[in-house]
mmCIF file of C-alpha atoms and ligand atoms in Angstrom:
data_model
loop_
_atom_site.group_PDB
_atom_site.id
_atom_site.type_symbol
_atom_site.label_atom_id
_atom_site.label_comp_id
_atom_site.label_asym_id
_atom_site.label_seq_id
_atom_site.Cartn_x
_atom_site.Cartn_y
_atom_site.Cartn_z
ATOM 1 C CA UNK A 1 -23.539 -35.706 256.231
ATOM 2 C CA UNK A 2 -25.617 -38.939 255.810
ATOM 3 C CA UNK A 3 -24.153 -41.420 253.665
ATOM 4 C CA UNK A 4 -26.295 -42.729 250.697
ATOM 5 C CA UNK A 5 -26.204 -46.088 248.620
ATOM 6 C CA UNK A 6 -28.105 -46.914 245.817
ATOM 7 C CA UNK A 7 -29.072 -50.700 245.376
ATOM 8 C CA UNK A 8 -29.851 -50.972 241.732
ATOM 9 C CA UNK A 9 -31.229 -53.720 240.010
ATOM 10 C CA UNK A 10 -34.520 -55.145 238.082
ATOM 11 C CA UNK A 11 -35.570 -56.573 240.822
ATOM 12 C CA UNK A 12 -37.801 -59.232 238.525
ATOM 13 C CA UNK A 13 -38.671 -59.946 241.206
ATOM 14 C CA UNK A 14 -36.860 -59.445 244.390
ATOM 15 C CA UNK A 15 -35.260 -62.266 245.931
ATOM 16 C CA UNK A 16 -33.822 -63.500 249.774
ATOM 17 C CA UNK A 17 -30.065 -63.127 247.887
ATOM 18 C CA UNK A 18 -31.098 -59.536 246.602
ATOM 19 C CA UNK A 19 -32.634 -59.003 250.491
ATOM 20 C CA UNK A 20 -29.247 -60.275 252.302
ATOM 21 C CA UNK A 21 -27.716 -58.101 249.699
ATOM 22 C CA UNK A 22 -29.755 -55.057 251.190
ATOM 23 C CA UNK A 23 -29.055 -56.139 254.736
ATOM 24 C CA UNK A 24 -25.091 -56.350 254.478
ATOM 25 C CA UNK A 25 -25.403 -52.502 252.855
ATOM 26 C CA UNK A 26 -27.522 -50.769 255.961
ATOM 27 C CA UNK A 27 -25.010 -51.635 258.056
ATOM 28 C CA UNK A 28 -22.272 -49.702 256.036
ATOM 29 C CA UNK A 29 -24.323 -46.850 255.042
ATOM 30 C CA UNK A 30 -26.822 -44.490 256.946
ATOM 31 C CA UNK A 31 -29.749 -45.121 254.278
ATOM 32 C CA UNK A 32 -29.901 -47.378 251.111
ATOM 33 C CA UNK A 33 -31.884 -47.042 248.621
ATOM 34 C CA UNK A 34 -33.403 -49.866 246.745
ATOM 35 C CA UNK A 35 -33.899 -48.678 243.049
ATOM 36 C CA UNK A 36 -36.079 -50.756 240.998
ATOM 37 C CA UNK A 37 -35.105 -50.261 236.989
ATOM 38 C CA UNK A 38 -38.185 -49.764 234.861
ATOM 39 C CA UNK A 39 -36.175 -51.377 231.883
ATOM 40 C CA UNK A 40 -38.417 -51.894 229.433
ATOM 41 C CA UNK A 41 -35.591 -53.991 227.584
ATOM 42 C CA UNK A 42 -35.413 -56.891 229.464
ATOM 43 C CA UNK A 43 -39.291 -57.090 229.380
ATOM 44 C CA UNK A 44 -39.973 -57.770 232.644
ATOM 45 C CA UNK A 45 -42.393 -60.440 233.656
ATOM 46 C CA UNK A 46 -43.631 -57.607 236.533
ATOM 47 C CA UNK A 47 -44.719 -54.038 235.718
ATOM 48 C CA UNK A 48 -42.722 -51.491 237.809
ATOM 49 C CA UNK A 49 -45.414 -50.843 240.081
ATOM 50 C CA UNK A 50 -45.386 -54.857 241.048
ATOM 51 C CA UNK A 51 -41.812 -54.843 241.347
ATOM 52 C CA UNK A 52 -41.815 -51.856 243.712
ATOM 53 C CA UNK A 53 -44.562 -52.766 245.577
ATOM 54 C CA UNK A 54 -42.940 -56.320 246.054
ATOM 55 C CA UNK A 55 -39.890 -54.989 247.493
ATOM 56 C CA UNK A 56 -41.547 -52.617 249.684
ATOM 57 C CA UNK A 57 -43.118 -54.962 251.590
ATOM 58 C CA UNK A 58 -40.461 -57.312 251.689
ATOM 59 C CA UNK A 59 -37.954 -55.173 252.907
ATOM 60 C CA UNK A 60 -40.484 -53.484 255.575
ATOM 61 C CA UNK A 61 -38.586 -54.770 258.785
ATOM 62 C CA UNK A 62 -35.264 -53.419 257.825
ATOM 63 C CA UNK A 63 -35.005 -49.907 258.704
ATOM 64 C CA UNK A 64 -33.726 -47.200 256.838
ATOM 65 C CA UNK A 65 -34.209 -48.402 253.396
ATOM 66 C CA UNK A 66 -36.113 -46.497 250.531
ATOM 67 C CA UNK A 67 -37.436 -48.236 247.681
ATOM 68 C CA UNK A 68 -38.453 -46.132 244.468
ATOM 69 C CA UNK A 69 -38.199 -46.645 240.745
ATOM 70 C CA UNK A 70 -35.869 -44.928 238.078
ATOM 71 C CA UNK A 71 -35.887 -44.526 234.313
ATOM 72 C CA UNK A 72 -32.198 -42.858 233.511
ATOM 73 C CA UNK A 73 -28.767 -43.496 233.535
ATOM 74 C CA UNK A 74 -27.925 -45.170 237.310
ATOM 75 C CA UNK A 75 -25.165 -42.342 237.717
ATOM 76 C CA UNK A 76 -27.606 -39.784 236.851
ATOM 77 C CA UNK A 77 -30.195 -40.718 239.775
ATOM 78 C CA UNK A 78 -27.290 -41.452 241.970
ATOM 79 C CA UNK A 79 -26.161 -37.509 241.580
ATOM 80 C CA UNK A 80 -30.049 -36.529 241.988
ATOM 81 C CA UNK A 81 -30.563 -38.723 245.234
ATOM 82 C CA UNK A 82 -26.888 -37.162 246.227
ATOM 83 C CA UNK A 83 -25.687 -40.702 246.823
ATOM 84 C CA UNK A 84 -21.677 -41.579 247.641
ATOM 85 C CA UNK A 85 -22.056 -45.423 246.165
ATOM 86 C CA UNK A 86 -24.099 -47.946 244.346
ATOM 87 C CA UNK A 87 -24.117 -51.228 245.845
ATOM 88 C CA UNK A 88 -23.808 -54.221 243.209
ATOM 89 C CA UNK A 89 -24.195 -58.114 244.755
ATOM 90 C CA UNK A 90 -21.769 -60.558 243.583
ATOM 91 C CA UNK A 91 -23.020 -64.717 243.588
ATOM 92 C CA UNK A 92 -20.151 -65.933 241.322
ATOM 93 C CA UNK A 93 -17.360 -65.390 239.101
ATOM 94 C CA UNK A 94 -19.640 -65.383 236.383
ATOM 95 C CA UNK A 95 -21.309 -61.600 237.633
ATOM 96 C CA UNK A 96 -17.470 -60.210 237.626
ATOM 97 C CA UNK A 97 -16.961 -60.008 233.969
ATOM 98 C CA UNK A 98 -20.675 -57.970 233.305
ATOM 99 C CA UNK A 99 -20.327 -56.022 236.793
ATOM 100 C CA UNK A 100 -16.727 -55.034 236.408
ATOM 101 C CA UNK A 101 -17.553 -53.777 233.009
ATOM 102 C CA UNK A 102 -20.111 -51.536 234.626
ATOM 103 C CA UNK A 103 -18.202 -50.415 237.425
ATOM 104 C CA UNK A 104 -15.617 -48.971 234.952
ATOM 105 C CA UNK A 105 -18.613 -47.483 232.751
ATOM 106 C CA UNK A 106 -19.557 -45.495 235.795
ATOM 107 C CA UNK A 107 -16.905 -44.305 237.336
ATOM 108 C CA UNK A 108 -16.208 -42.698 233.255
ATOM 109 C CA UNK A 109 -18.890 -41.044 233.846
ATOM 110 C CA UNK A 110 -19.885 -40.181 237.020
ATOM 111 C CA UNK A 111 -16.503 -40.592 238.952
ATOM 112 C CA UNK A 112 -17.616 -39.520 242.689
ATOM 113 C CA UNK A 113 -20.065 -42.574 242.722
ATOM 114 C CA UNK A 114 -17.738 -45.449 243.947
ATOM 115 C CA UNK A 115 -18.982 -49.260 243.235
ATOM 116 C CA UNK A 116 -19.009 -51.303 246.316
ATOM 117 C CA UNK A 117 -19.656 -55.074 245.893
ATOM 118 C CA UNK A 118 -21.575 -57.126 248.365
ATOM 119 C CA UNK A 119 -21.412 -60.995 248.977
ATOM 120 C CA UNK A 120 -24.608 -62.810 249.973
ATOM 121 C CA UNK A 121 -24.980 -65.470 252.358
ATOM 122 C CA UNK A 122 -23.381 -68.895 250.397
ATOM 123 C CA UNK A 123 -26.868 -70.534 250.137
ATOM 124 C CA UNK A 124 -28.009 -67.319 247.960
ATOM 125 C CA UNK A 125 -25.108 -67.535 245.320
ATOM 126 C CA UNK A 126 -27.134 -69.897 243.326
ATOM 127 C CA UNK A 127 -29.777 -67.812 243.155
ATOM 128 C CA UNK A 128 -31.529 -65.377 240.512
ATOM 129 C CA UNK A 129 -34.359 -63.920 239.390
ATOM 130 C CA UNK A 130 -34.733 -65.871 236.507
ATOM 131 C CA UNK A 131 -34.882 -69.187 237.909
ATOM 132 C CA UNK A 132 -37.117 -67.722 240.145
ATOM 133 C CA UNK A 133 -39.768 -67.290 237.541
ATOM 134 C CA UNK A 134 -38.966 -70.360 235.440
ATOM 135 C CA UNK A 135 -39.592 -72.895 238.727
ATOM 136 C CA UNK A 136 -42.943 -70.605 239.610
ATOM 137 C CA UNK A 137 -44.093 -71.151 236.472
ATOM 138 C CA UNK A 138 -44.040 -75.032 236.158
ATOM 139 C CA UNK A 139 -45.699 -75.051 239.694
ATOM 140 C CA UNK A 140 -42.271 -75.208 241.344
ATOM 141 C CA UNK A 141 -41.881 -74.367 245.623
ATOM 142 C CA UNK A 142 -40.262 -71.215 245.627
ATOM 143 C CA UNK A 143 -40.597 -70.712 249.609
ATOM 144 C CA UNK A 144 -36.728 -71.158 250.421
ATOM 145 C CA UNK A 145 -35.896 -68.236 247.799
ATOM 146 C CA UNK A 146 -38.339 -65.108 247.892
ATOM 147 C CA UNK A 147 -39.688 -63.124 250.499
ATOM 148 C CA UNK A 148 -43.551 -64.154 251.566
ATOM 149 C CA UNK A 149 -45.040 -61.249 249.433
ATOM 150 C CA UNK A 150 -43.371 -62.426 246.753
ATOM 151 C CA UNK A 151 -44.490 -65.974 246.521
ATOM 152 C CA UNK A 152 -48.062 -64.922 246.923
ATOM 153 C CA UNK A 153 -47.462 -62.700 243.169
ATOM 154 C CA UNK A 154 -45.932 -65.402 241.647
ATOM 155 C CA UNK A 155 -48.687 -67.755 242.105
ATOM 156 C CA UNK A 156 -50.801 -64.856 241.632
ATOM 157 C CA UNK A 157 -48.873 -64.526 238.082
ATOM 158 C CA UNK A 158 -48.774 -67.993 236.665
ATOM 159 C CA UNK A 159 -52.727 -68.368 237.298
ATOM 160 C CA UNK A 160 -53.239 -65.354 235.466
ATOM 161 C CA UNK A 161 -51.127 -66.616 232.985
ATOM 162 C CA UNK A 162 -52.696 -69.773 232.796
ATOM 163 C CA UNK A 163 -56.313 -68.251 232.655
ATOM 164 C CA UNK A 164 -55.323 -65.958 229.811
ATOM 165 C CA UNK A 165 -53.587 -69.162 227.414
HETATM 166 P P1 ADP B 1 -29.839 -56.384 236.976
HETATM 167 O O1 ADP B 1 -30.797 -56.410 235.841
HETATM 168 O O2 ADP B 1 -29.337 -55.020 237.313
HETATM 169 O O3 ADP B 1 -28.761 -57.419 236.942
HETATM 170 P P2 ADP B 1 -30.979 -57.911 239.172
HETATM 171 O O4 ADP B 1 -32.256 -57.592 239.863
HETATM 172 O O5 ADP B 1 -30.888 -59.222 238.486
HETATM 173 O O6 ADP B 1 -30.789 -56.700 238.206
HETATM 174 O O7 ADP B 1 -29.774 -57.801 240.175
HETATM 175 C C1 ADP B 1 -29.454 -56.630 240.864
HETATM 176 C C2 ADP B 1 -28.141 -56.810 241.595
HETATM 177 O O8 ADP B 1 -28.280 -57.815 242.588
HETATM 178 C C3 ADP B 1 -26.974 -57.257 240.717
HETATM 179 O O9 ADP B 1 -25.793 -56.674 241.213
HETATM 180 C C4 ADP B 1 -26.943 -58.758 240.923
HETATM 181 O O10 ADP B 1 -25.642 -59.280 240.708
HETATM 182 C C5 ADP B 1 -27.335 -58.849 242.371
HETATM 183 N N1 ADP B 1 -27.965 -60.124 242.692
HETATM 184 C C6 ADP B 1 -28.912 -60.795 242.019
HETATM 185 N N2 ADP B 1 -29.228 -61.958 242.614
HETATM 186 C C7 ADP B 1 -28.442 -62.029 243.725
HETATM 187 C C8 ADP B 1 -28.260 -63.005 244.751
HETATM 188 N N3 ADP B 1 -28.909 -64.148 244.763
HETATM 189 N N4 ADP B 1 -27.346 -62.716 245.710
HETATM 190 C C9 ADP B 1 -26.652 -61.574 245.675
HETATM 191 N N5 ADP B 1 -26.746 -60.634 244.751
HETATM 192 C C10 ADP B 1 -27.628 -60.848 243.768
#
């Protein structure tokens, strides 16, 4: 039987730590599939559609990985993609607290999904979405973090932004 993982994440947007994160997990499973949250409660700064898109094509050159969106609990589309794990990256001590909470949560509830945690490369540990964003926005190189496609949206993004104030 293939072997399914689930990458979940917001993926706000997706990052070189999040993409080492998705490289480490082909290699243990036969297909991995990136899931993109819509979660409208974190407000995203990129509509689901961006985020998807964003990942797609930055994660075109590793092979077998899906990338598709989801809008319900994580264990819920894990049982509906038939999935055995959900892959989790871990930068610091300061993910354990949140991501062991979680880990518990899930296995409550959907206890044939086991959590497997995934370190990234050292120089990605310091890395995150948010600061992402928060350098791209006051004109900040973010080359050395995000994938090409990426970089292009963010500029993309701020000059919007910028246009629209
Ligand atoms: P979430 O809203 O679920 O935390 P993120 O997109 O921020 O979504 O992160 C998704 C997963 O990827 C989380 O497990 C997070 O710890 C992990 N992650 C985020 N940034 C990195 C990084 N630089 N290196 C490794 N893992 C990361």
């Amino acid at each position: 039987m293939e072997r399914t993982a689930i990458y979940p994440g917001t993926f706000d947007p997706i990052t070189l730590g999040h993409r080492d994160i998705i490289e480490r997990a082909v290699k243990i499973f036969d297909r991995v599939i990136v899931a993109a949250a819509k979660n409208a409660g974190k407000s995203p700064l990129f509509t689901i559609d961006e985020r998807v898109e964003m990942i797609r094509e930055s994660v075109r050159d590793i092979p077998r990985v899906e990338v598709d969106a989801f809008d319900s609990l994580i264990i819920d589309y894990c049982h509906k993609r038939k999935a055995i794990a959900l892959i989790r990256g871990l930068r610091a001590i300061s993910d354990f607290e949140y991501e062991f909470q979680m880990a518990l949560i899930n296995r409550k509830i959907g206890g044939d999904v086991e959590s497997v945690f995934l370190m990234p490369k050292e120089e990605y540990t310091y890395l995150s979405s948010s600061m992402i964003k928060e350098i791209a926005a006051y004109g900040g190189d973010v080359s050395c973090f995000v994938p090409d496609p990426v970089k292009r949206e963010l500029i993309g993004k701020n000059t919007e932004t910028k246009e629209t104030e």
